[in-house]
């Protein structure tokens, strides 16, 4: 019996002896993997960046404002003011399927003092969930409001970046204390400079955020000024909007069709354009990818062909000594497989390396490139299959020859 | 008992344009313990005959039995097994694998024959020592002289302890003195009871054989016992 170990030992020898060819084959696979992985990595980064740019307002969110009812409902007249409190939100949260996050938002204008400065500032009382939905990303060293802040009614504050500059100039504000209507608040974070081309109550850069519970305690507010929510996937947004209306309608007794009682702004609508744009962009990348694969595949298959041609004599000798064709083909198969895995792994590592050294300052413009292991795997596999097909069939041909013919070739 | 039995063997090479009839009806029996020298002019069909005997190629016509088994109609895998177990081949141009050590070269037939790793190595070392290369086990063939390479080939031919050793002009690429050495190894093997068929141009070498078969133009023209062998 010829064992796998025998084949493997033979392979190690062959690889060691066929340095140049092995190197060229591996290089072909590495090159293809790197090219495609990086292209898609930058494509994905760009895509995400595009979404983030337009998502300065929020990550595919819906904003809802309670207003006056405009349709009589169950004996209640129109013109009634809708009031929503935290209990209502908590109840609705559990009722609507496909709802990923929801947060109330409380807003008012307050007097802020720091050192000799006094100014009037838009203050939002919000939760941790709000921060995630609205892309309130902190600059390094800081953080947004978290669940504990809200739970413990902490007096902490997250500043918009322009507001921070107005108050502190270039100084680091983290840990500093400011006065909000004479109550001390500690600054825990500053918003990164984010592109925000739409807003509903002033740009985030000029606002300050404090925990929702702290806001309510400070101002004696019970009812939200507006709510932000987000569906689990953008495709579910329309349905979630309907279900939210229905759930609040039932609880607060208004007609779910009453667009004025609870008016909504679906910001996901503006993403449709980008979805189409990205589809076209990905199609283009895919085409380039396929072409790269074909070019890489031709390279790999050429090398494999040469390998077989040069090895025909060796195959002949081995057959003369009693090697069966199965043995020769198995060796070829395993060899191609290992070379593919090896090349793919190196290609993946190189792609990761390139993304790692890619300057972070450029993320703002082209996004953060992200290498997908799946893409690398498939690329290497595709090239491996090309190599296998290119190598296997000639090898099979060679192993079908009479040994004497193969030896003379 | 005859190890080789050929009857009416013909071999026709069809190169597309022309057909060359290299063997035109060969009848040949080789018994165990013989040392057969095959002589004849270049192009007369000696190598063709040798390749058929060694199952490296198949005849166009005729009956061929090796060790009593008819070769006609056996599968390619069975042919590979016959080559592996029954035949040891020594070529004029050595046909060693250049990239692996000589021990590994000698191990190859045993690898294909399914001999266990340890046994393979031990036997290869023993055979190489026997042909005087015990000090060079880890050399590559390219680091050796022609005579040494041919000794590796002989060790490799002996690896599976075959019924018959076939050598096609084994001294053709060697100088006279190493040619004589190689021939002595063959005659020693014969004296030890092995069966050998050797193609040679050299009349002096042929004289050491127990039987001389002459081939001309694809036919056996003379077949003589040699009483003054070795
Ligand atoms: N593979 C082949 N294809 C076509 N003709 C061949 C082939 N091998 C040998 N021949 C021809 O068969 C004849 C016998 O060749 P060969 O057996 O090599 O002779 P020898 O070994 O006696 O010199 C020659 O005419 C040679 O040209
Ligand atoms: Mg010849």
mmCIF file of C-alpha atoms in Angstrom, chain A residues 33-384:
data_model
loop_
_atom_site.group_PDB
_atom_site.id
_atom_site.type_symbol
_atom_site.label_atom_id
_atom_site.label_comp_id
_atom_site.label_asym_id
_atom_site.label_seq_id
_atom_site.Cartn_x
_atom_site.Cartn_y
_atom_site.Cartn_z
ATOM 1 C CA UNK A 33 -5.473 36.587 -4.041
ATOM 2 C CA UNK A 34 -3.885 39.878 -3.053
ATOM 3 C CA UNK A 35 -5.255 41.720 -6.079
ATOM 4 C CA UNK A 36 -8.820 40.567 -5.608
ATOM 5 C CA UNK A 37 -8.840 40.684 -1.807
ATOM 6 C CA UNK A 38 -7.500 44.218 -1.764
ATOM 7 C CA UNK A 39 -9.801 45.423 -4.495
ATOM 8 C CA UNK A 40 -12.843 44.120 -2.684
ATOM 9 C CA UNK A 41 -11.443 45.298 0.641
ATOM 10 C CA UNK A 42 -11.224 48.851 -0.647
ATOM 11 C CA UNK A 43 -14.569 48.496 -2.380
ATOM 12 C CA UNK A 44 -16.216 47.431 0.860
ATOM 13 C CA UNK A 45 -14.447 50.195 2.774
ATOM 14 C CA UNK A 46 -15.595 52.758 0.248
ATOM 15 C CA UNK A 47 -19.138 51.467 0.388
ATOM 16 C CA UNK A 48 -19.241 51.637 4.167
ATOM 17 C CA UNK A 49 -17.678 55.066 4.079
ATOM 18 C CA UNK A 50 -20.296 56.289 1.646
ATOM 19 C CA UNK A 51 -23.026 55.055 3.940
ATOM 20 C CA UNK A 52 -21.344 56.618 6.942
ATOM 21 C CA UNK A 53 -20.945 59.946 5.160
ATOM 22 C CA UNK A 54 -24.619 60.107 4.413
ATOM 23 C CA UNK A 55 -25.440 58.562 7.739
ATOM 24 C CA UNK A 56 -24.176 61.547 9.714
ATOM 25 C CA UNK A 57 -27.731 61.867 10.828
ATOM 26 C CA UNK A 58 -27.967 58.215 11.718
ATOM 27 C CA UNK A 59 -27.581 54.683 10.548
ATOM 28 C CA UNK A 60 -30.793 54.075 8.590
ATOM 29 C CA UNK A 61 -33.003 55.487 11.278
ATOM 30 C CA UNK A 62 -36.558 56.750 11.479
ATOM 31 C CA UNK A 63 -37.377 59.856 13.524
ATOM 32 C CA UNK A 64 -40.861 60.149 15.032
ATOM 33 C CA UNK A 65 -42.519 63.236 16.550
ATOM 34 C CA UNK A 66 -45.646 63.072 18.635
ATOM 35 C CA UNK A 67 -48.087 65.824 17.565
ATOM 36 C CA UNK A 68 -51.821 66.585 17.541
ATOM 37 C CA UNK A 69 -54.336 63.974 16.409
ATOM 38 C CA UNK A 70 -56.043 64.885 13.141
ATOM 39 C CA UNK A 71 -58.610 62.067 12.953
ATOM 40 C CA UNK A 72 -61.305 61.378 15.563
ATOM 41 C CA UNK A 73 -60.817 57.933 17.101
ATOM 42 C CA UNK A 74 -63.031 55.774 19.361
ATOM 43 C CA UNK A 75 -65.083 58.752 20.440
ATOM 44 C CA UNK A 76 -62.091 60.974 21.053
ATOM 45 C CA UNK A 77 -62.040 64.220 19.112
ATOM 46 C CA UNK A 78 -59.234 65.464 16.916
ATOM 47 C CA UNK A 79 -56.646 68.028 17.978
ATOM 48 C CA UNK A 80 -55.680 66.027 21.031
ATOM 49 C CA UNK A 81 -51.956 66.232 22.001
ATOM 50 C CA UNK A 82 -50.108 62.945 21.970
ATOM 51 C CA UNK A 83 -47.740 62.422 24.914
ATOM 52 C CA UNK A 84 -45.263 59.561 24.989
ATOM 53 C CA UNK A 85 -43.270 58.583 28.094
ATOM 54 C CA UNK A 86 -40.571 55.999 28.814
ATOM 55 C CA UNK A 87 -43.118 53.399 29.887
ATOM 56 C CA UNK A 88 -44.840 53.676 26.504
ATOM 57 C CA UNK A 89 -41.539 53.187 24.713
ATOM 58 C CA UNK A 90 -40.632 50.197 26.907
ATOM 59 C CA UNK A 91 -44.003 48.585 26.177
ATOM 60 C CA UNK A 92 -43.880 49.167 22.418
ATOM 61 C CA UNK A 93 -40.297 47.937 22.228
ATOM 62 C CA UNK A 94 -41.411 44.440 23.166
ATOM 63 C CA UNK A 95 -44.393 44.453 20.806
ATOM 64 C CA UNK A 96 -42.777 45.272 17.481
ATOM 65 C CA UNK A 97 -40.893 42.507 15.730
ATOM 66 C CA UNK A 98 -37.935 43.543 13.618
ATOM 67 C CA UNK A 99 -37.279 46.589 15.779
ATOM 68 C CA UNK A 100 -33.578 46.735 16.540
ATOM 69 C CA UNK A 101 -33.350 49.830 18.718
ATOM 70 C CA UNK A 102 -35.523 52.686 19.919
ATOM 71 C CA UNK A 103 -34.735 55.697 22.065
ATOM 72 C CA UNK A 104 -36.653 58.748 23.189
ATOM 73 C CA UNK A 105 -35.008 62.146 22.927
ATOM 74 C CA UNK A 106 -35.658 65.142 25.206
ATOM 75 C CA UNK A 107 -34.556 68.570 24.148
ATOM 76 C CA UNK A 108 -34.271 72.012 25.636
ATOM 77 C CA UNK A 109 -32.046 75.018 25.686
ATOM 78 C CA UNK A 110 -29.967 75.519 28.853
ATOM 79 C CA UNK A 111 -27.389 77.846 30.227
ATOM 80 C CA UNK A 112 -23.903 76.426 30.286
ATOM 81 C CA UNK A 113 -21.066 77.948 32.342
ATOM 82 C CA UNK A 114 -17.403 77.150 32.145
ATOM 83 C CA UNK A 115 -14.710 79.367 33.612
ATOM 84 C CA UNK A 116 -15.586 82.878 32.496
ATOM 85 C CA UNK A 117 -17.811 81.722 29.645
ATOM 86 C CA UNK A 118 -21.569 81.543 29.689
ATOM 87 C CA UNK A 119 -23.566 80.363 26.721
ATOM 88 C CA UNK A 120 -26.941 79.029 25.738
ATOM 89 C CA UNK A 121 -26.726 75.459 24.464
ATOM 90 C CA UNK A 122 -29.121 72.935 22.899
ATOM 91 C CA UNK A 123 -29.191 69.974 25.278
ATOM 92 C CA UNK A 124 -30.444 66.493 24.338
ATOM 93 C CA UNK A 125 -31.332 63.867 26.908
ATOM 94 C CA UNK A 126 -30.692 60.483 25.311
ATOM 95 C CA UNK A 127 -29.717 56.831 25.917
ATOM 96 C CA UNK A 128 -26.790 54.683 24.857
ATOM 97 C CA UNK A 129 -28.916 53.220 22.063
ATOM 98 C CA UNK A 130 -29.390 56.692 20.650
ATOM 99 C CA UNK A 131 -25.637 57.092 20.282
ATOM 100 C CA UNK A 132 -25.300 53.924 18.241
ATOM 101 C CA UNK A 133 -28.243 54.767 15.992
ATOM 102 C CA UNK A 134 -27.215 58.337 15.398
ATOM 103 C CA UNK A 135 -23.537 57.581 14.836
ATOM 104 C CA UNK A 136 -22.377 59.643 17.791
ATOM 105 C CA UNK A 137 -18.826 58.332 17.647
ATOM 106 C CA UNK A 138 -16.444 59.694 20.302
ATOM 107 C CA UNK A 139 -12.983 61.010 19.570
ATOM 108 C CA UNK A 140 -10.246 58.840 21.045
ATOM 109 C CA UNK A 141 -9.983 59.124 24.820
ATOM 110 C CA UNK A 142 -13.689 59.716 25.261
ATOM 111 C CA UNK A 143 -16.945 57.814 25.159
ATOM 112 C CA UNK A 144 -20.636 58.330 24.575
ATOM 113 C CA UNK A 145 -23.300 58.006 27.276
ATOM 114 C CA UNK A 146 -23.694 54.382 28.367
ATOM 115 C CA UNK A 147 -26.463 52.409 30.068
ATOM 116 C CA UNK A 148 -25.017 52.906 33.535
ATOM 117 C CA UNK A 149 -24.987 56.679 33.082
ATOM 118 C CA UNK A 150 -28.677 56.487 32.296
ATOM 119 C CA UNK A 151 -29.487 54.025 35.039
ATOM 120 C CA UNK A 152 -27.652 55.993 37.753
ATOM 121 C CA UNK A 153 -28.775 59.429 36.530
ATOM 122 C CA UNK A 154 -25.162 60.462 36.250
ATOM 123 C CA UNK A 155 -24.285 64.057 35.536
ATOM 124 C CA UNK A 156 -22.122 63.435 32.522
ATOM 125 C CA UNK A 157 -22.004 65.212 29.195
ATOM 126 C CA UNK A 158 -21.026 64.380 25.615
ATOM 127 C CA UNK A 159 -20.121 67.415 23.515
ATOM 128 C CA UNK A 160 -20.507 68.167 19.828
ATOM 129 C CA UNK A 161 -17.105 68.951 18.370
ATOM 130 C CA UNK A 162 -17.853 72.561 17.417
ATOM 131 C CA UNK A 163 -19.443 73.215 20.793
ATOM 132 C CA UNK A 164 -16.365 71.775 22.468
ATOM 133 C CA UNK A 165 -14.140 74.192 20.563
ATOM 134 C CA UNK A 166 -16.397 77.077 21.542
ATOM 135 C CA UNK A 167 -16.072 76.199 25.213
ATOM 136 C CA UNK A 168 -12.591 74.745 25.556
ATOM 137 C CA UNK A 169 -10.669 75.874 22.484
ATOM 138 C CA UNK A 170 -7.882 73.374 21.828
ATOM 139 C CA UNK A 171 -7.688 72.111 25.426
ATOM 140 C CA UNK A 172 -8.676 68.545 26.309
ATOM 141 C CA UNK A 173 -12.120 68.708 27.949
ATOM 142 C CA UNK A 174 -12.370 65.090 29.125
ATOM 143 C CA UNK A 175 -12.878 64.996 32.900
ATOM 144 C CA UNK A 176 -13.526 68.751 33.112
ATOM 145 C CA UNK A 177 -16.616 70.000 34.885
ATOM 146 C CA UNK A 178 -19.076 72.447 33.374
ATOM 147 C CA UNK A 179 -22.219 73.903 34.921
ATOM 148 C CA UNK A 180 -25.585 73.268 33.346
ATOM 149 C CA UNK A 181 -28.232 75.517 34.925
ATOM 150 C CA UNK A 182 -25.829 75.666 37.880
ATOM 151 C CA UNK A 183 -25.543 71.860 38.228
ATOM 152 C CA UNK A 184 -22.051 70.415 37.717
ATOM 153 C CA UNK A 185 -21.607 67.993 34.770
ATOM 154 C CA UNK A 186 -18.496 66.088 33.864
ATOM 155 C CA UNK A 187 -17.431 65.929 30.204
ATOM 156 C CA UNK A 188 -16.942 62.267 29.139
ATOM 157 C CA UNK A 189 -16.488 62.562 25.404
ATOM 158 C CA UNK A 190 -16.404 64.703 22.285
ATOM 159 C CA UNK A 191 -18.022 63.833 18.971
ATOM 160 C CA UNK A 192 -15.663 63.117 16.074
ATOM 161 C CA UNK A 193 -15.872 65.512 13.184
ATOM 162 C CA UNK A 194 -18.705 63.872 11.277
ATOM 163 C CA UNK A 195 -20.278 64.814 8.015
ATOM 164 C CA UNK A 196 -23.911 65.589 8.665
ATOM 165 C CA UNK A 197 -25.829 67.069 5.808
ATOM 166 C CA UNK A 198 -29.261 66.896 7.392
ATOM 167 C CA UNK A 199 -30.647 67.457 10.866
ATOM 168 C CA UNK A 200 -33.944 68.061 12.646
ATOM 169 C CA UNK A 201 -32.947 70.229 15.606
ATOM 170 C CA UNK A 202 -29.566 71.669 14.872
ATOM 171 C CA UNK A 203 -26.372 69.835 13.909
ATOM 172 C CA UNK A 204 -24.971 67.414 16.498
ATOM 173 C CA UNK A 205 -21.663 69.276 16.341
ATOM 174 C CA UNK A 206 -23.252 72.206 18.200
ATOM 175 C CA UNK A 207 -25.203 70.218 20.774
ATOM 176 C CA UNK A 208 -24.494 68.599 24.116
ATOM 177 C CA UNK A 209 -25.889 65.211 25.148
ATOM 178 C CA UNK A 210 -26.691 64.092 28.687
ATOM 179 C CA UNK A 211 -28.331 60.882 29.958
ATOM 180 C CA UNK A 212 -32.057 60.707 29.381
ATOM 181 C CA UNK A 213 -32.807 60.024 33.074
ATOM 182 C CA UNK A 214 -30.623 62.931 34.208
ATOM 183 C CA UNK A 215 -32.388 65.236 31.745
ATOM 184 C CA UNK A 216 -35.826 64.259 33.060
ATOM 185 C CA UNK A 217 -34.806 64.699 36.678
ATOM 186 C CA UNK A 218 -33.210 68.063 35.966
ATOM 187 C CA UNK A 219 -36.072 69.538 33.969
ATOM 188 C CA UNK A 220 -39.023 67.651 35.391
ATOM 189 C CA UNK A 221 -39.884 66.401 31.883
ATOM 190 C CA UNK A 222 -42.052 63.322 31.533
ATOM 191 C CA UNK A 223 -42.694 63.222 27.797
ATOM 192 C CA UNK A 224 -40.302 62.757 24.901
ATOM 193 C CA UNK A 225 -39.833 65.456 22.284
ATOM 194 C CA UNK A 226 -39.167 62.846 19.647
ATOM 195 C CA UNK A 227 -38.075 59.240 19.209
ATOM 196 C CA UNK A 228 -35.431 57.575 17.073
ATOM 197 C CA UNK A 229 -35.755 53.963 15.983
ATOM 198 C CA UNK A 230 -34.088 51.516 13.684
ATOM 199 C CA UNK A 231 -35.225 48.282 12.035
ATOM 200 C CA UNK A 232 -33.072 45.163 12.175
ATOM 201 C CA UNK A 233 -32.534 45.499 8.428
ATOM 202 C CA UNK A 234 -33.314 48.375 6.116
ATOM 203 C CA UNK A 235 -35.722 46.152 4.196
ATOM 204 C CA UNK A 236 -37.906 45.844 7.272
ATOM 205 C CA UNK A 237 -38.115 49.586 7.890
ATOM 206 C CA UNK A 238 -41.483 50.103 6.171
ATOM 207 C CA UNK A 239 -43.098 47.312 8.148
ATOM 208 C CA UNK A 240 -41.564 48.441 11.434
ATOM 209 C CA UNK A 241 -42.901 51.976 10.846
ATOM 210 C CA UNK A 242 -46.407 50.543 10.403
ATOM 211 C CA UNK A 243 -46.125 48.337 13.463
ATOM 212 C CA UNK A 244 -44.821 51.199 15.621
ATOM 213 C CA UNK A 245 -47.773 53.386 14.594
ATOM 214 C CA UNK A 246 -50.159 50.546 15.352
ATOM 215 C CA UNK A 247 -48.575 49.785 18.741
ATOM 216 C CA UNK A 248 -48.606 53.414 19.893
ATOM 217 C CA UNK A 249 -52.055 53.907 18.381
ATOM 218 C CA UNK A 250 -53.415 51.058 20.412
ATOM 219 C CA UNK A 251 -51.713 52.116 23.616
ATOM 220 C CA UNK A 252 -52.375 55.860 23.337
ATOM 221 C CA UNK A 253 -55.636 55.471 21.447
ATOM 222 C CA UNK A 254 -55.173 57.183 18.106
ATOM 223 C CA UNK A 255 -55.787 56.044 14.554
ATOM 224 C CA UNK A 256 -52.643 54.266 13.254
ATOM 225 C CA UNK A 257 -53.339 55.966 9.918
ATOM 226 C CA UNK A 258 -53.164 59.392 11.591
ATOM 227 C CA UNK A 259 -49.945 60.783 10.127
ATOM 228 C CA UNK A 260 -50.080 63.891 12.256
ATOM 229 C CA UNK A 261 -50.517 62.210 15.621
ATOM 230 C CA UNK A 262 -47.154 60.515 15.207
ATOM 231 C CA UNK A 263 -45.322 61.967 12.231
ATOM 232 C CA UNK A 264 -42.307 60.090 10.925
ATOM 233 C CA UNK A 265 -39.252 60.794 8.833
ATOM 234 C CA UNK A 266 -37.842 57.695 7.211
ATOM 235 C CA UNK A 267 -34.203 58.601 6.554
ATOM 236 C CA UNK A 268 -33.567 55.238 4.852
ATOM 237 C CA UNK A 269 -35.305 56.547 1.765
ATOM 238 C CA UNK A 270 -32.262 58.535 0.804
ATOM 239 C CA UNK A 271 -30.178 55.377 0.873
ATOM 240 C CA UNK A 272 -31.947 53.809 -2.052
ATOM 241 C CA UNK A 273 -29.863 55.834 -4.449
ATOM 242 C CA UNK A 274 -26.675 54.630 -2.845
ATOM 243 C CA UNK A 275 -27.854 51.052 -2.901
ATOM 244 C CA UNK A 276 -28.278 51.272 -6.651
ATOM 245 C CA UNK A 277 -24.987 53.083 -7.036
ATOM 246 C CA UNK A 278 -23.163 50.458 -4.981
ATOM 247 C CA UNK A 279 -24.785 47.673 -6.942
ATOM 248 C CA UNK A 280 -23.302 49.119 -10.110
ATOM 249 C CA UNK A 281 -19.988 49.693 -8.364
ATOM 250 C CA UNK A 282 -19.877 46.138 -7.047
ATOM 251 C CA UNK A 283 -20.761 44.860 -10.488
ATOM 252 C CA UNK A 284 -17.793 46.741 -11.852
ATOM 253 C CA UNK A 285 -15.529 45.354 -9.127
ATOM 254 C CA UNK A 286 -16.847 41.892 -9.820
ATOM 255 C CA UNK A 287 -15.996 42.245 -13.490
ATOM 256 C CA UNK A 288 -12.497 43.462 -12.701
ATOM 257 C CA UNK A 289 -12.213 40.574 -10.245
ATOM 258 C CA UNK A 290 -13.223 38.005 -12.822
ATOM 259 C CA UNK A 291 -10.750 39.456 -15.306
ATOM 260 C CA UNK A 292 -8.008 39.368 -12.692
ATOM 261 C CA UNK A 293 -8.867 35.763 -11.958
ATOM 262 C CA UNK A 294 -8.726 34.887 -15.628
ATOM 263 C CA UNK A 295 -5.348 36.559 -16.069
ATOM 264 C CA UNK A 296 -4.027 34.957 -12.873
ATOM 265 C CA UNK A 297 -5.534 31.646 -13.895
ATOM 266 C CA UNK A 298 -3.816 31.756 -17.279
ATOM 267 C CA UNK A 299 -0.536 32.415 -15.487
ATOM 268 C CA UNK A 300 -1.003 29.564 -13.066
ATOM 269 C CA UNK A 301 -2.176 27.172 -15.747
ATOM 270 C CA UNK A 302 0.789 28.035 -17.968
ATOM 271 C CA UNK A 303 3.157 27.261 -15.154
ATOM 272 C CA UNK A 304 1.351 24.014 -14.413
ATOM 273 C CA UNK A 305 1.567 23.039 -18.052
ATOM 274 C CA UNK A 306 5.295 23.610 -18.061
ATOM 275 C CA UNK A 307 5.551 21.622 -14.867
ATOM 276 C CA UNK A 308 3.837 18.637 -16.413
ATOM 277 C CA UNK A 309 5.790 18.899 -19.619
ATOM 278 C CA UNK A 310 9.060 19.004 -17.759
ATOM 279 C CA UNK A 311 7.949 16.222 -15.521
ATOM 280 C CA UNK A 312 6.795 13.838 -18.180
ATOM 281 C CA UNK A 313 10.218 12.173 -18.189
ATOM 282 C CA UNK A 314 10.107 11.886 -14.426
ATOM 283 C CA UNK A 315 6.616 10.432 -14.640
ATOM 284 C CA UNK A 316 7.905 7.969 -17.245
ATOM 285 C CA UNK A 317 10.761 6.861 -14.993
ATOM 286 C CA UNK A 318 8.441 6.417 -12.054
ATOM 287 C CA UNK A 319 6.036 4.367 -14.128
ATOM 288 C CA UNK A 320 8.941 2.265 -15.425
ATOM 289 C CA UNK A 321 9.760 1.514 -11.797
ATOM 290 C CA UNK A 322 6.208 0.419 -11.131
ATOM 291 C CA UNK A 323 4.290 3.536 -10.114
ATOM 292 C CA UNK A 324 0.620 3.276 -10.976
ATOM 293 C CA UNK A 325 -1.071 6.246 -12.597
ATOM 294 C CA UNK A 326 -3.194 6.694 -9.490
ATOM 295 C CA UNK A 327 -0.050 7.367 -7.479
ATOM 296 C CA UNK A 328 1.157 9.980 -9.898
ATOM 297 C CA UNK A 329 -2.196 11.734 -10.080
ATOM 298 C CA UNK A 330 -2.646 11.721 -6.314
ATOM 299 C CA UNK A 331 0.722 13.333 -5.941
ATOM 300 C CA UNK A 332 -0.268 16.015 -8.408
ATOM 301 C CA UNK A 333 -3.553 16.638 -6.710
ATOM 302 C CA UNK A 334 -2.118 17.012 -3.240
ATOM 303 C CA UNK A 335 0.679 19.144 -4.540
ATOM 304 C CA UNK A 336 -1.679 21.574 -6.243
ATOM 305 C CA UNK A 337 -3.884 21.645 -3.186
ATOM 306 C CA UNK A 338 -1.040 22.472 -0.809
ATOM 307 C CA UNK A 339 0.406 25.059 -3.142
ATOM 308 C CA UNK A 340 -3.049 26.652 -3.377
ATOM 309 C CA UNK A 341 -3.584 26.722 0.361
ATOM 310 C CA UNK A 342 -0.109 28.069 0.920
ATOM 311 C CA UNK A 343 -0.431 30.733 -1.778
ATOM 312 C CA UNK A 344 -3.897 31.709 -0.613
ATOM 313 C CA UNK A 345 -2.746 32.048 2.988
ATOM 314 C CA UNK A 346 0.206 34.224 2.009
ATOM 315 C CA UNK A 347 -2.020 36.330 -0.233
ATOM 316 C CA UNK A 348 -4.502 36.780 2.587
ATOM 317 C CA UNK A 349 -1.728 37.744 4.999
ATOM 318 C CA UNK A 350 -0.296 40.271 2.554
ATOM 319 C CA UNK A 351 -3.743 41.789 2.008
ATOM 320 C CA UNK A 352 -4.206 42.070 5.761
ATOM 321 C CA UNK A 353 -0.786 43.662 6.027
ATOM 322 C CA UNK A 354 -1.520 46.237 3.344
ATOM 323 C CA UNK A 355 -4.788 47.160 5.050
ATOM 324 C CA UNK A 356 -2.984 47.371 8.399
ATOM 325 C CA UNK A 357 -0.384 49.835 7.131
ATOM 326 C CA UNK A 358 -2.933 51.793 5.105
ATOM 327 C CA UNK A 359 -2.768 55.304 6.616
ATOM 328 C CA UNK A 360 -5.676 55.950 8.950
ATOM 329 C CA UNK A 361 -5.799 59.593 7.857
ATOM 330 C CA UNK A 362 -7.219 58.417 4.543
ATOM 331 C CA UNK A 363 -10.122 56.499 6.094
ATOM 332 C CA UNK A 364 -12.104 59.735 6.009
ATOM 333 C CA UNK A 365 -11.953 59.804 2.209
ATOM 334 C CA UNK A 366 -11.937 56.196 1.030
ATOM 335 C CA UNK A 367 -13.077 54.366 4.140
ATOM 336 C CA UNK A 368 -11.309 51.629 6.040
ATOM 337 C CA UNK A 369 -10.389 48.714 3.775
ATOM 338 C CA UNK A 370 -11.549 45.390 5.166
ATOM 339 C CA UNK A 371 -10.235 42.071 3.857
ATOM 340 C CA UNK A 372 -12.768 39.295 3.700
ATOM 341 C CA UNK A 373 -11.372 35.815 4.470
ATOM 342 C CA UNK A 374 -14.135 34.359 2.339
ATOM 343 C CA UNK A 375 -13.046 36.361 -0.684
ATOM 344 C CA UNK A 376 -9.419 35.341 -0.171
ATOM 345 C CA UNK A 377 -10.451 31.708 0.201
ATOM 346 C CA UNK A 378 -12.554 31.739 -2.933
ATOM 347 C CA UNK A 379 -9.917 33.511 -4.978
ATOM 348 C CA UNK A 380 -7.194 31.084 -3.966
ATOM 349 C CA UNK A 381 -9.585 28.201 -4.532
ATOM 350 C CA UNK A 382 -10.531 29.440 -7.985
ATOM 351 C CA UNK A 383 -6.884 29.822 -8.950
ATOM 352 C CA UNK A 384 -6.147 26.430 -7.418
#
